[in-house]
Short mmCIF file of C-alpha atoms and ligand atoms in Angstrom, two decimals:
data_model
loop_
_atom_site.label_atom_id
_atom_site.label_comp_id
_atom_site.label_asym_id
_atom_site.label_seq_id
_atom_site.Cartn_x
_atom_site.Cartn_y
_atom_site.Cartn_z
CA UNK A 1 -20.95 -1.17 38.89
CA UNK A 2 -17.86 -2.38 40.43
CA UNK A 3 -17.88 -5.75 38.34
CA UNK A 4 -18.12 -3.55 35.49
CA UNK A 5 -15.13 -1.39 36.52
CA UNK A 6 -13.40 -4.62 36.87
CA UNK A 7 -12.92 -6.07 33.24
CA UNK A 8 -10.77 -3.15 31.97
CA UNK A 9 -9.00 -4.12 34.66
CA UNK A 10 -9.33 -8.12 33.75
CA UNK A 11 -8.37 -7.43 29.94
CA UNK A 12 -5.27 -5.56 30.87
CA UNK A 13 -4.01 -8.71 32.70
CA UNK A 14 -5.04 -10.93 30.28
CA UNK A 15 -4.15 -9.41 26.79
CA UNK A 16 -0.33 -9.69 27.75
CA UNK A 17 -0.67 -12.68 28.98
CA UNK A 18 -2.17 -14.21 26.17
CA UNK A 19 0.30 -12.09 23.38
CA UNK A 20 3.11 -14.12 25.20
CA UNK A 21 1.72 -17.39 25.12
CA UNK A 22 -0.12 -17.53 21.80
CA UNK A 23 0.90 -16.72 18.53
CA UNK A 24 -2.44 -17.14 17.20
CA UNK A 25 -3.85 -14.56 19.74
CA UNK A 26 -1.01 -12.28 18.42
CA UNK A 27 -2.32 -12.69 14.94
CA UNK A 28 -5.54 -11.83 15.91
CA UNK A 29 -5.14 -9.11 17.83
CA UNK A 30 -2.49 -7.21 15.63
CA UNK A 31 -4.96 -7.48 13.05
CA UNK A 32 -7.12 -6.45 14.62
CA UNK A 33 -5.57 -3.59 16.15
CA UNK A 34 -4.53 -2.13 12.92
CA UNK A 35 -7.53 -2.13 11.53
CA UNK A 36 -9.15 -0.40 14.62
CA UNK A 37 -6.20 2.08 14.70
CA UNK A 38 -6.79 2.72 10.90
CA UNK A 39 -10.25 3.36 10.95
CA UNK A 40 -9.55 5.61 14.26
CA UNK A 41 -6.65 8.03 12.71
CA UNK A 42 -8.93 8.36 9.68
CA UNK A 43 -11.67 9.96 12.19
CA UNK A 44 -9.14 12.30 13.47
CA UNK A 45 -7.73 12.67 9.84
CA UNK A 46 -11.06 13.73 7.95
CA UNK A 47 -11.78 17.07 9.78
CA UNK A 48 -7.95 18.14 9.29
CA UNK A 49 -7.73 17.04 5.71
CA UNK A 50 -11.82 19.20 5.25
CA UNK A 51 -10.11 22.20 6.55
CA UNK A 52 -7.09 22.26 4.93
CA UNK A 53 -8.20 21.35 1.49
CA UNK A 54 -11.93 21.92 2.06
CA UNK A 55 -12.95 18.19 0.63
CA UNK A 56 -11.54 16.19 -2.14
CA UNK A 57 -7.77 17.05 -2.72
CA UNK A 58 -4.47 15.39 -3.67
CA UNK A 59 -2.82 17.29 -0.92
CA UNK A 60 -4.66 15.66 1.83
CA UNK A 61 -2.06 12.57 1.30
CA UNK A 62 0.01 14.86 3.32
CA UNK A 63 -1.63 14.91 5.94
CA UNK A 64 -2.02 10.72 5.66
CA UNK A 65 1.15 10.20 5.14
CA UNK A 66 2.15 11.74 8.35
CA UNK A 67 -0.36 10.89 10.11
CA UNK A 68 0.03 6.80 9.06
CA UNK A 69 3.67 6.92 9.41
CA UNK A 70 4.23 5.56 13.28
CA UNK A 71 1.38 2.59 12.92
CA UNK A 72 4.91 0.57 11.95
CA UNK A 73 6.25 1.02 15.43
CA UNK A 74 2.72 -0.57 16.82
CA UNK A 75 2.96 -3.55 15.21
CA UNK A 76 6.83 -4.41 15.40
CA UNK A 77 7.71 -3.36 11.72
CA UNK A 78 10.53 -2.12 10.04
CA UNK A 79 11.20 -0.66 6.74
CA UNK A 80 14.86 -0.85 4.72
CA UNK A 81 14.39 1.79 2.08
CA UNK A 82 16.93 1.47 -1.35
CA UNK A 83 16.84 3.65 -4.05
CA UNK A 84 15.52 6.99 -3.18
CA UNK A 85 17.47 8.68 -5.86
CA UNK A 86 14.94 7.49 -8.29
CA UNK A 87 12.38 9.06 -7.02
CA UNK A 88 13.56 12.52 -7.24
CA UNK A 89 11.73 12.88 -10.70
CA UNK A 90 10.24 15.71 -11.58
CA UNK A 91 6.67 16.23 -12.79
CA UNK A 92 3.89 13.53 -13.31
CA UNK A 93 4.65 9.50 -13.58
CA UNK A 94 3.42 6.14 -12.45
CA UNK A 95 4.58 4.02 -9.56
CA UNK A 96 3.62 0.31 -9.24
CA UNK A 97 4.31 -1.80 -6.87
CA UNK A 98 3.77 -5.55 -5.77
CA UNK A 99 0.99 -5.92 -3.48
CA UNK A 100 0.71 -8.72 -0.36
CA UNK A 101 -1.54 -6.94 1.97
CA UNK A 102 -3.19 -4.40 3.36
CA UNK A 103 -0.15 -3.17 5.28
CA UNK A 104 1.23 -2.67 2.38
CA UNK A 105 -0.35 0.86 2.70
CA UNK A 106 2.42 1.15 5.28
CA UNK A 107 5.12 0.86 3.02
CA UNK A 108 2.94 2.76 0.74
CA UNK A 109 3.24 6.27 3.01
CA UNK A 110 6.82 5.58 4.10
CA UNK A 111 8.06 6.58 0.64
CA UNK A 112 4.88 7.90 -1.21
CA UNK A 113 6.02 11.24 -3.18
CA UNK A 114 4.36 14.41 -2.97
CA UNK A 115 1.26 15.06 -5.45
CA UNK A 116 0.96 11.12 -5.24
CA UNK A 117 -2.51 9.21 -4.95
CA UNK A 118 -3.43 5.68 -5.61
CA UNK A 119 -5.76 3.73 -7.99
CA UNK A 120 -7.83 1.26 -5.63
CA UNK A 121 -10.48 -0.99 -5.83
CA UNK A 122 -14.14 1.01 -5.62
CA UNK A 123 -15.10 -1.10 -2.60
CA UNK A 124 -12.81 0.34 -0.58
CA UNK A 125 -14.60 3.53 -0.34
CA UNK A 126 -17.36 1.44 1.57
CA UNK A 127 -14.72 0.82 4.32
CA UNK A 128 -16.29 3.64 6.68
CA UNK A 129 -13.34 6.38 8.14
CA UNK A 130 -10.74 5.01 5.94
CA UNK A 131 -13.28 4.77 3.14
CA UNK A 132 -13.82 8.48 3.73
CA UNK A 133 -10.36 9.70 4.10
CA UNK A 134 -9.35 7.67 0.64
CA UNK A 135 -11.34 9.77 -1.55
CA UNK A 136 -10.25 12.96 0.60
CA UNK A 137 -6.64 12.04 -0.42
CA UNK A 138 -8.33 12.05 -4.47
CA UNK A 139 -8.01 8.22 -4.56
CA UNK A 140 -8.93 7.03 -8.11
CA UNK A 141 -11.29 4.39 -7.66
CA UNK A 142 -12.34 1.94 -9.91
CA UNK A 143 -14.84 -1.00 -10.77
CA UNK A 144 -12.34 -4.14 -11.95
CA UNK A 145 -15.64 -6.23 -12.72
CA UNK A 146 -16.23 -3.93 -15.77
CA UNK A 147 -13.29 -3.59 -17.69
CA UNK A 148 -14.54 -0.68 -20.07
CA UNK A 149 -15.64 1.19 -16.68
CA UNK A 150 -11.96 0.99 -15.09
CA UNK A 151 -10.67 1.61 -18.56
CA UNK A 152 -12.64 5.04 -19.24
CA UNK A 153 -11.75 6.64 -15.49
CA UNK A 154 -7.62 5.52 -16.50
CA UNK A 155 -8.03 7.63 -19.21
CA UNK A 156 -9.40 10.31 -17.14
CA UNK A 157 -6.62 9.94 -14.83
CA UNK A 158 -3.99 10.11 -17.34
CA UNK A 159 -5.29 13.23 -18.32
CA UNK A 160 -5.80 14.61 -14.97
CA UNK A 161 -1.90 13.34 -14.10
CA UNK A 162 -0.75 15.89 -16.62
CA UNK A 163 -3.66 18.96 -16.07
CA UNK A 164 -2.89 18.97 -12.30
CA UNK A 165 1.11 17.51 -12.28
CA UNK A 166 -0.07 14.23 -10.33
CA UNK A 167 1.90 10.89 -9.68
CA UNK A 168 -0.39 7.54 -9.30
CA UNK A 169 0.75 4.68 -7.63
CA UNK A 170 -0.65 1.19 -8.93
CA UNK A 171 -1.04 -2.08 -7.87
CA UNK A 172 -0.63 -4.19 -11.28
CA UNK A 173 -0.99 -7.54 -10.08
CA UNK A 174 -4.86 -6.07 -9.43
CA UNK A 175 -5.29 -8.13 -6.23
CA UNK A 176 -3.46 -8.99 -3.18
CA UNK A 177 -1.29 -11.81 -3.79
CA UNK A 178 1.22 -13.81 -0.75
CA UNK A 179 2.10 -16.81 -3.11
CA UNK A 180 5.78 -16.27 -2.75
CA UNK A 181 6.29 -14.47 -6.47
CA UNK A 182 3.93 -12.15 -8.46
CA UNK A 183 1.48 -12.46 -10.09
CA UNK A 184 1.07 -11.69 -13.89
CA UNK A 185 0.51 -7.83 -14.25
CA UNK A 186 -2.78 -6.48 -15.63
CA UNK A 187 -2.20 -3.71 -17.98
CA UNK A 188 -4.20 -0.80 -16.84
CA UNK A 189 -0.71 0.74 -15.33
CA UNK A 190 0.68 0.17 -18.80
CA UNK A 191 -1.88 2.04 -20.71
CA UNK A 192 -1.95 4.72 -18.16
CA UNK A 193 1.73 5.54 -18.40
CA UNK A 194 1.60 5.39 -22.50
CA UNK A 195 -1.48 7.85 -22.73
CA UNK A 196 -0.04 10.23 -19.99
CA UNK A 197 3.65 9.92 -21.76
CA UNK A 198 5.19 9.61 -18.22
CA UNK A 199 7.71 7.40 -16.94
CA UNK A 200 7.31 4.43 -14.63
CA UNK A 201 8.80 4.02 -10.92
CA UNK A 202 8.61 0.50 -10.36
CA UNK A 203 8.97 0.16 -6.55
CA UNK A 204 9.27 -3.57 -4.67
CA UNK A 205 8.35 -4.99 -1.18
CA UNK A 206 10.45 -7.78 -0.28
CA UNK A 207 8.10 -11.01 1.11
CA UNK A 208 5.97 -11.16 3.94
CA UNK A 209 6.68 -14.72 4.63
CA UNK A 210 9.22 -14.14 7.58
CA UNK A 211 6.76 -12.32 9.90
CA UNK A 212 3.55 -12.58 9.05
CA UNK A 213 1.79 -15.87 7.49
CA UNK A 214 -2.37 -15.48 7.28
CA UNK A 215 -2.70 -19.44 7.05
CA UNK A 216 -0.73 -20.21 9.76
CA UNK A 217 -1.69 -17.36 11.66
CA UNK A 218 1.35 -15.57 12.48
CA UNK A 219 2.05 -11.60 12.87
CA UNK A 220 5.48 -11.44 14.17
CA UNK A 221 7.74 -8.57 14.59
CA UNK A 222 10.04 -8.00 11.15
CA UNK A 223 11.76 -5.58 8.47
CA UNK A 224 10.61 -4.65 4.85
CA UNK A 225 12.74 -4.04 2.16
CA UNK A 226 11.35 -1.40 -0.35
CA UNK A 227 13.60 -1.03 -3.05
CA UNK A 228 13.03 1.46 -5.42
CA UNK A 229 14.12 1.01 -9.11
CA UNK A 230 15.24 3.21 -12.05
CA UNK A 231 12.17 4.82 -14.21
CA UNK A 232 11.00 3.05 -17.13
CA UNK A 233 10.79 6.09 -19.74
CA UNK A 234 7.93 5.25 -22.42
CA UNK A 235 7.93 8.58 -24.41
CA UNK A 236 7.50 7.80 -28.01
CA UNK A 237 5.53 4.48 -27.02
CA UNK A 238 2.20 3.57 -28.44
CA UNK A 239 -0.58 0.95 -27.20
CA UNK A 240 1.15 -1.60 -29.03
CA UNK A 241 4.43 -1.04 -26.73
CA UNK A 242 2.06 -1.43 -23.61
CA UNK A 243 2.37 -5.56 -23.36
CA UNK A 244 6.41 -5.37 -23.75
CA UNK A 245 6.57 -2.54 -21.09
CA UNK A 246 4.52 -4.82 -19.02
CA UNK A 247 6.66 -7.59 -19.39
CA UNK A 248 10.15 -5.77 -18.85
CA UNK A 249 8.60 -3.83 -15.90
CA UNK A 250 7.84 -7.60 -14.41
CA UNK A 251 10.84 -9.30 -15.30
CA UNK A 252 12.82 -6.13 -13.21
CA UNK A 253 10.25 -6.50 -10.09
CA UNK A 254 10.11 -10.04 -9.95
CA UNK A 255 14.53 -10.41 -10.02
CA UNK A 256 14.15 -7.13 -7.19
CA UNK A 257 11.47 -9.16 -5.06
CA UNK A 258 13.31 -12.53 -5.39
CA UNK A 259 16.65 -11.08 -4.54
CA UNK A 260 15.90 -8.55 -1.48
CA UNK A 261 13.39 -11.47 -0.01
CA UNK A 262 15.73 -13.78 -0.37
CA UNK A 263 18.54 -12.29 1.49
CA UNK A 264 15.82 -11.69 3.84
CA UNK A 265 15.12 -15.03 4.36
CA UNK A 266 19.35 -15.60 4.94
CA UNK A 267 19.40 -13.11 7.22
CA UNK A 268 16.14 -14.22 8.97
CA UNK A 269 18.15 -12.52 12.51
CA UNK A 270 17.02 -10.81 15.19
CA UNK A 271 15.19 -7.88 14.47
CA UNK A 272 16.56 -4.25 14.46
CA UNK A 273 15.24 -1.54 16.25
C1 LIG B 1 -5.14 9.13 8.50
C2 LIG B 1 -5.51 7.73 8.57
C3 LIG B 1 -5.61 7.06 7.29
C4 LIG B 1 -6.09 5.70 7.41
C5 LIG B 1 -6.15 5.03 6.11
C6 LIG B 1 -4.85 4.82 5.53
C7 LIG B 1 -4.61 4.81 4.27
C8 LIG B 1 -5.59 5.05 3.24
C9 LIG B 1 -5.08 5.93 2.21
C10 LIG B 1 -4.37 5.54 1.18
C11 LIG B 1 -4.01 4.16 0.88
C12 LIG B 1 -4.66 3.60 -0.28
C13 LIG B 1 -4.17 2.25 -0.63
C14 LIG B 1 -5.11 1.64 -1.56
C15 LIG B 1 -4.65 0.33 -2.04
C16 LIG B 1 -5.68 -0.28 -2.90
C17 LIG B 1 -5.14 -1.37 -3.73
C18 LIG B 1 -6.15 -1.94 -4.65
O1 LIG B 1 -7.31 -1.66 -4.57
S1 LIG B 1 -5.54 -3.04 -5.83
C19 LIG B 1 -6.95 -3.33 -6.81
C20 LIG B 1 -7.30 -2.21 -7.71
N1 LIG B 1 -6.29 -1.86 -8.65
C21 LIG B 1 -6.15 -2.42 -9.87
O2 LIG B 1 -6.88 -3.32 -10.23
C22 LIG B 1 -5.09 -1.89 -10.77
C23 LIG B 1 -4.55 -2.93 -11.67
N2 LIG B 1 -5.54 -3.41 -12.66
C24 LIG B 1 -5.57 -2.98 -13.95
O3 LIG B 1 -4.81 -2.12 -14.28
C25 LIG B 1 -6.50 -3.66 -14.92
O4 LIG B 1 -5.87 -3.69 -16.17
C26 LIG B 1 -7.89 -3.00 -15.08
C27 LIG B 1 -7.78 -1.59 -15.62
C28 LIG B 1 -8.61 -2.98 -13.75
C29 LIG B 1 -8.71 -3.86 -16.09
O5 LIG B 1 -8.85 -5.14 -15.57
P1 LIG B 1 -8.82 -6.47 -16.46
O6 LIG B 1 -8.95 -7.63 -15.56
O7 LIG B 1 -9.82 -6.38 -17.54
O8 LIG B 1 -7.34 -6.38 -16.95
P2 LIG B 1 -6.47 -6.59 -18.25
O9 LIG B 1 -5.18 -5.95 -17.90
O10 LIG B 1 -6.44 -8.02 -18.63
O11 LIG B 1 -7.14 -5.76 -19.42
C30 LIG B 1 -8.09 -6.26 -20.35
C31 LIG B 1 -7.88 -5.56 -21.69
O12 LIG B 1 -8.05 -4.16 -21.56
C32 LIG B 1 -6.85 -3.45 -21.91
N3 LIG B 1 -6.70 -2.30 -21.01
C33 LIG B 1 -6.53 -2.35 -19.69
N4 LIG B 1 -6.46 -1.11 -19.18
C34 LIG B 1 -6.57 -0.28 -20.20
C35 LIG B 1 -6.55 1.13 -20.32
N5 LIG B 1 -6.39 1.92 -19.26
N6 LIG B 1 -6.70 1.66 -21.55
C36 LIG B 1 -6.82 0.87 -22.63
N7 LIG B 1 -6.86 -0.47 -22.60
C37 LIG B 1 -6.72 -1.04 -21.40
C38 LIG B 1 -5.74 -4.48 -21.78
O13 LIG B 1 -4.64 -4.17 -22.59
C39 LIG B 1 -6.45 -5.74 -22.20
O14 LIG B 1 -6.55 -5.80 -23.59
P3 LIG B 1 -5.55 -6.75 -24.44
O15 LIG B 1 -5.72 -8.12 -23.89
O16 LIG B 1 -6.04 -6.60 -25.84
O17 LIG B 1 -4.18 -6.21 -24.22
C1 UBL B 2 -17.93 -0.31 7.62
C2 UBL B 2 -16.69 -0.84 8.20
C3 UBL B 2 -15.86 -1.60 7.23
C4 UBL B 2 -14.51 -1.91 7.82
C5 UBL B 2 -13.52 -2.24 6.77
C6 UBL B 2 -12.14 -1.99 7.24
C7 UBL B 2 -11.27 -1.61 6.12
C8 UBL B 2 -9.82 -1.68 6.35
C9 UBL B 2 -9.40 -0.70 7.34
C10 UBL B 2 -8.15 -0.43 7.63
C11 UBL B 2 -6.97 -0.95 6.93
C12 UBL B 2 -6.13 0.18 6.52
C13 UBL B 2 -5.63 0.15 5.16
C14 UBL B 2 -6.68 0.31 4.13
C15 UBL B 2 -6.24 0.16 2.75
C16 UBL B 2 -6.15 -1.26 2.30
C17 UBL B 2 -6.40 -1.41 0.88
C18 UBL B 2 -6.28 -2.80 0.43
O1 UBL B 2 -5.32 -3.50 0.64
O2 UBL B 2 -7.33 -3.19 -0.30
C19 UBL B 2 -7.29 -4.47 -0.87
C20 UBL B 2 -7.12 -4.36 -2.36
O3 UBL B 2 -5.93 -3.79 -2.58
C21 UBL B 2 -7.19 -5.67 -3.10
O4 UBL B 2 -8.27 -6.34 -2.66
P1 UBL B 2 -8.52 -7.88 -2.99
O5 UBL B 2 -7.41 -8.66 -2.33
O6 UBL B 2 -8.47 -8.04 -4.47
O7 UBL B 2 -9.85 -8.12 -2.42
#
């Protein structure tokens, strides 16, 4: 019994030792940690968000939002928000963003509107309390293996978006994606935005690359720029607008991304706090 009482004791010593000696250890454990933490708020979260809303609601994401909002501090992040004018729009529209990681869910609640909910991958749902809590907060799920699947519940949504007054957020490069640049959009956003006759709030995270590096196994400390940029209106536009919307809504995210991580990478200083 008193060996057992001991390695508590043992970890506590040797967890700060090691996140001072090895970067790799860092790496691991941050990751770790946020996905433990995660999957622990969402616990706590599902009974709130059950009796607030009583089950599946778009106003849960309240209660996600706040409840997500310090995980930042944990793991040494920042955020440098530009362009919140643009999203004081009123009534439905789509928001896509670029998409590195998994914390970009961080970034995600630090701005995400009111009445806003996500289109995700279905597997995610499968991802136990945070699974859970995702289709609490109405997240649109769908199957990107079967094209005519993810295309039918779009069209849902866009209806939906306009029945209930509901933003979406999208990830259009479909997949996460740390190459440096983005990757070519998919056009499910697109469509979405025509059908629903909504504008689109293209919103950018700056790169990853100067704290946290999966190959070489670094999680440092570090800031994120988010900058959001002016709607895209597309009122008037048909299906055969949807591949030149595509390409002007990359052409703006990729010059945002390139130019707010770059002068990240300039200004690669000490970190603020
Ligand atoms: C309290 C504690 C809480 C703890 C937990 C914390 C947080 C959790 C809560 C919230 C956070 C949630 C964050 C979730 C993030 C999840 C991110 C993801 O899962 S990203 C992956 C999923 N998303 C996407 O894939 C969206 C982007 N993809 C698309 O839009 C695709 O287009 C597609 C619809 C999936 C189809 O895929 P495909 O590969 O076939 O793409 P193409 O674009 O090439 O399309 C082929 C063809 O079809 C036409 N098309 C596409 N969409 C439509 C449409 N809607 N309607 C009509 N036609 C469509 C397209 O034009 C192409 O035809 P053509 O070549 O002729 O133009
Ligand atoms: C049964 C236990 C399963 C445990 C699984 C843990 C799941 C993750 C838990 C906590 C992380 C919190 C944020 C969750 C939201 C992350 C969504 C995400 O980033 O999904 C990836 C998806 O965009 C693209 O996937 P691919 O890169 O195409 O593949």
């Amino acid at each position: 019994m008193d060996v057992l009482w001991m390695i508590p004791l043992l970890l506590l010593m040797i967890i700060p030792l090691l996140m001072c000696t090895s970067s790799t250890f860092v790496f691991y454990f941050k990751k770790f940690f946020y996905v433990a933490w995660m999957m622990v708020l969402a616990l706590i979260g599902i009974p709130l968000c059950i009796l607030k809303s009583g089950g599946r609601d778009i106003e849960n994401m309240r209660i996600i939002r706040f409840m997500v909002r310090h995980v930042k501090y944990l793991l040494g992040l920042r955020f440098e928000v530009s362009g919140w004018e643009h999203l004081q729009t009123e009534g439905p529209y789509v928001v896509i963003s670029n998409h590195q990681s998994s914390l970009d869910v961080l970034g995600l609640m630090e701005i995400l509107p009111d009445r806003c909910t996500t289109i995700a991958k279905k597997e995610l749902i499968y991802a136990g309390t945070v699974g859970l809590i995702c289709w609490l907060g109405g997240i649109v799920f769908i199957n990107r293996k079967k094209t005519s699947d993810a295309k039918s519940v779009m069209a849902d949504a866009a209806k939906t978006m306009l029945d209930d007054q509901i933003r979406l957020w999208v990830f259009p490069e479909g997949t996460r994606n740390q190459n440096g640049d983005l990757l070519p959009f998919k056009k499910g956003a697109f469509h979405l935005a025509v059908q629903a006759q909504v504008p689109i709030i293209p919103v950018v995270f700056s790169s990853y690359s100067n704290f946290y590096l999966r190959k070489e196994k670094q999680f440092k400390s570090g800031i994120i720029r988010l900058k959001i940029l002016p709607k895209i209106e597309t009122k008037g536009m048909t299906s055969d607008d949807v591949a030149s919307l595509s390409d002007k809504s990359f052409d703006l995210m990729r010059a945002a991304f390139l130019d707010i991580s770059d002068s990240i990478t300039r200004s690669n200083g000490p970190v603020r706090h």
